[in-house]
């Protein structure tokens, strides 16, 4: 067990889940209290020790499924399916259409009941007869799942199931369809489980794990992620935005005096026999961060822009002193679109329709944008403002006007630049980062949420050094 | 610890006090007691995080001590405070007395105000300590909590170190509005509670709203699941589905359809944009 556990922990680390020594030891201790045959218990127990971030649970489950796959021999059901592993190239085709039709009829019955034991048996049967698993082939489980589902005509199953309920209408019908979908999902999971079991028996855990690894959300490339993936990030961005804001607010804590601290005042006074001679003040509690966001939403960074807008949205939802601006070759303030209670997608829709971000031809022009910004919003930046620019700095060979950013940097508390391109591409082609970087307090490659987190952490460090400098 | 011998026993005990756990919840609670570790419960609002701590106190017959966190919570509210009013009175009453003597006196037990953490440490009977919504405190206060959880002791300069008399069972909850420190997370077992599966939600409804007809409970669980699948800003939680069940009962409704659902959506959903979206999706 311990060796499996060690392998499992190193697989989790491979995936990017940070498992510390202490946590690995906890897991080993936990295993002592779990009957090893109980996979569900083992899954939840290990997860509790090893995963401390809900967004990592999916990747954990994927790894767990492989490392703790059911070990053969499972039971006699597999023996009933003759055309499985070892059947050679044409495996799976040995089952005729008539047989498949019979399986589907059984499946419809089991799904309607629902009879999960029958579904479990069916899952084993269909993987045996329809997946055509070939030993030694380095194919991931998804491929076989797809094969099984298409042989079963899974796409047609919902309609077929619903056809048994002609009288059910309206909301009731919608709910019934939901219920069938939930059962089908469970059946699919059973098939996947069975496929995994066989693959692991054939190729071993480590090899299979490599093909089924689930990328963590924080490592997804923001520039190329599908929209759906970006949307899932919403929930991670919220806490991160808060953390950033807290860091920026933290900076200012040491600069002002806050409310009278009665506790400390009294304590001081006790040494003078109760004379309240020396009032003590609390650090001000909640300082509001003062942030200006300038966000490139041009076509070259469309996906990244969607993400940075989410970040803007998260920040503005919580802090009133955030002003957001979007730009392409012109710039417009979009703070108002993110008013509290507004749906993010509605806001994005309105911004793309209404914001005046194009002055000329719709190709990025950072120079013009900076100039217009300075001209139209002279009061946006004060010595307390932190400016964050997000964009690739690709300027279509137009004047960069680095001196305008330099001027902004002198006015502002700090200027940071977040660029979705790898650093090695900066200053290649029409990228003019070299014109801007010298004015920035920091310029960061931010292609993933993990890198965004690094930026936030770095701000915290900057804040810490800054505040000691002020105190001295 | 009284000691359950299996997660199944934990589940039964929780059910007996009207808390319906899933496999994960009972497993993690079981392990936390076995390994003597705090549990960090994370999940959206209204899924039963706080309620779990209350239920644990109940099944163990322990007192629940709750530290409700908020922005600005500090040591004087979390751990202890000197009763300065009383101290001053004492000083004034004794003018001219020997200072060292007075000092010893005013920093003694009877001038100490116990806050939840200290109360839990000094309780002669083991308690359940609930540190609720820990993501709301600032990082400095989180560090204080961590210190206490690490050694189950706290130091009060004037009194010395206070060591826990009995070991509390500790539950921390978080809505994850802020990332907690790695150090705190490492110290705890992690329990994510999401929205329940339809079957469990139905059971929760029937437990919490006993007058609810079974058929209606199933429908409510189904509608709520459907709404959670929509791309909305704030999905309805268990607490909202319970509210909805009560509303439907009060209105004398025995069966939900599109019309009823749409008219009462404001009980389930907080944002008008979400209400409009779901109403449109239901085709009314
Ligand atoms: N598993 C459950 N069993 C019984 N009731 C539950 C369960 N989960 C949630 N509830 C109900 O939902 C309500 C909200 O739960 P609460 O613990 O306050 O949520 P939160 O997660 O925000 O702390 C509780 O009052 C309780 O009635
Ligand atoms: Mg709560």
Short mmCIF file of N, CA and C and ligand atoms in Angstrom, two decimals, chain B residues 45-46 48-51 66 68 132-133 173 175, ligand 2:
data_model
loop_
_atom_site.label_atom_id
_atom_site.label_comp_id
_atom_site.label_asym_id
_atom_site.label_seq_id
_atom_site.Cartn_x
_atom_site.Cartn_y
_atom_site.Cartn_z
N UNK B 45 -22.19 29.15 0.06
CA UNK B 45 -23.05 29.45 1.20
C UNK B 45 -24.28 28.55 1.17
N UNK B 46 -24.71 28.14 2.36
CA UNK B 46 -25.99 27.44 2.47
C UNK B 46 -25.98 25.96 2.14
N UNK B 48 -24.65 23.66 4.29
CA UNK B 48 -24.62 22.88 5.51
C UNK B 48 -23.28 22.80 6.21
N UNK B 49 -22.43 23.81 6.03
CA UNK B 49 -21.12 23.78 6.67
C UNK B 49 -21.27 24.07 8.17
N UNK B 50 -21.92 25.18 8.46
CA UNK B 50 -22.11 25.54 9.87
C UNK B 50 -22.94 24.48 10.59
N UNK B 51 -23.97 24.04 9.89
CA UNK B 51 -24.88 23.05 10.45
C UNK B 51 -24.13 21.76 10.81
N UNK B 66 -18.57 28.91 19.31
CA UNK B 66 -18.47 29.41 17.95
C UNK B 66 -17.72 30.73 17.90
N UNK B 68 -17.34 33.45 15.35
CA UNK B 68 -17.80 33.94 14.04
C UNK B 68 -16.77 34.96 13.55
N UNK B 132 -16.06 29.95 12.30
CA UNK B 132 -16.95 30.05 11.15
C UNK B 132 -16.53 31.18 10.21
N UNK B 133 -16.49 30.85 8.92
CA UNK B 133 -16.18 31.81 7.85
C UNK B 133 -14.81 32.44 8.05
N UNK B 173 -14.85 26.80 8.82
CA UNK B 173 -15.57 26.87 7.56
C UNK B 173 -15.07 28.03 6.74
N UNK B 175 -16.05 30.17 2.84
CA UNK B 175 -16.75 30.30 1.56
C UNK B 175 -15.76 30.55 0.42
MG1 LIG C 2 -22.37 29.09 7.62
#
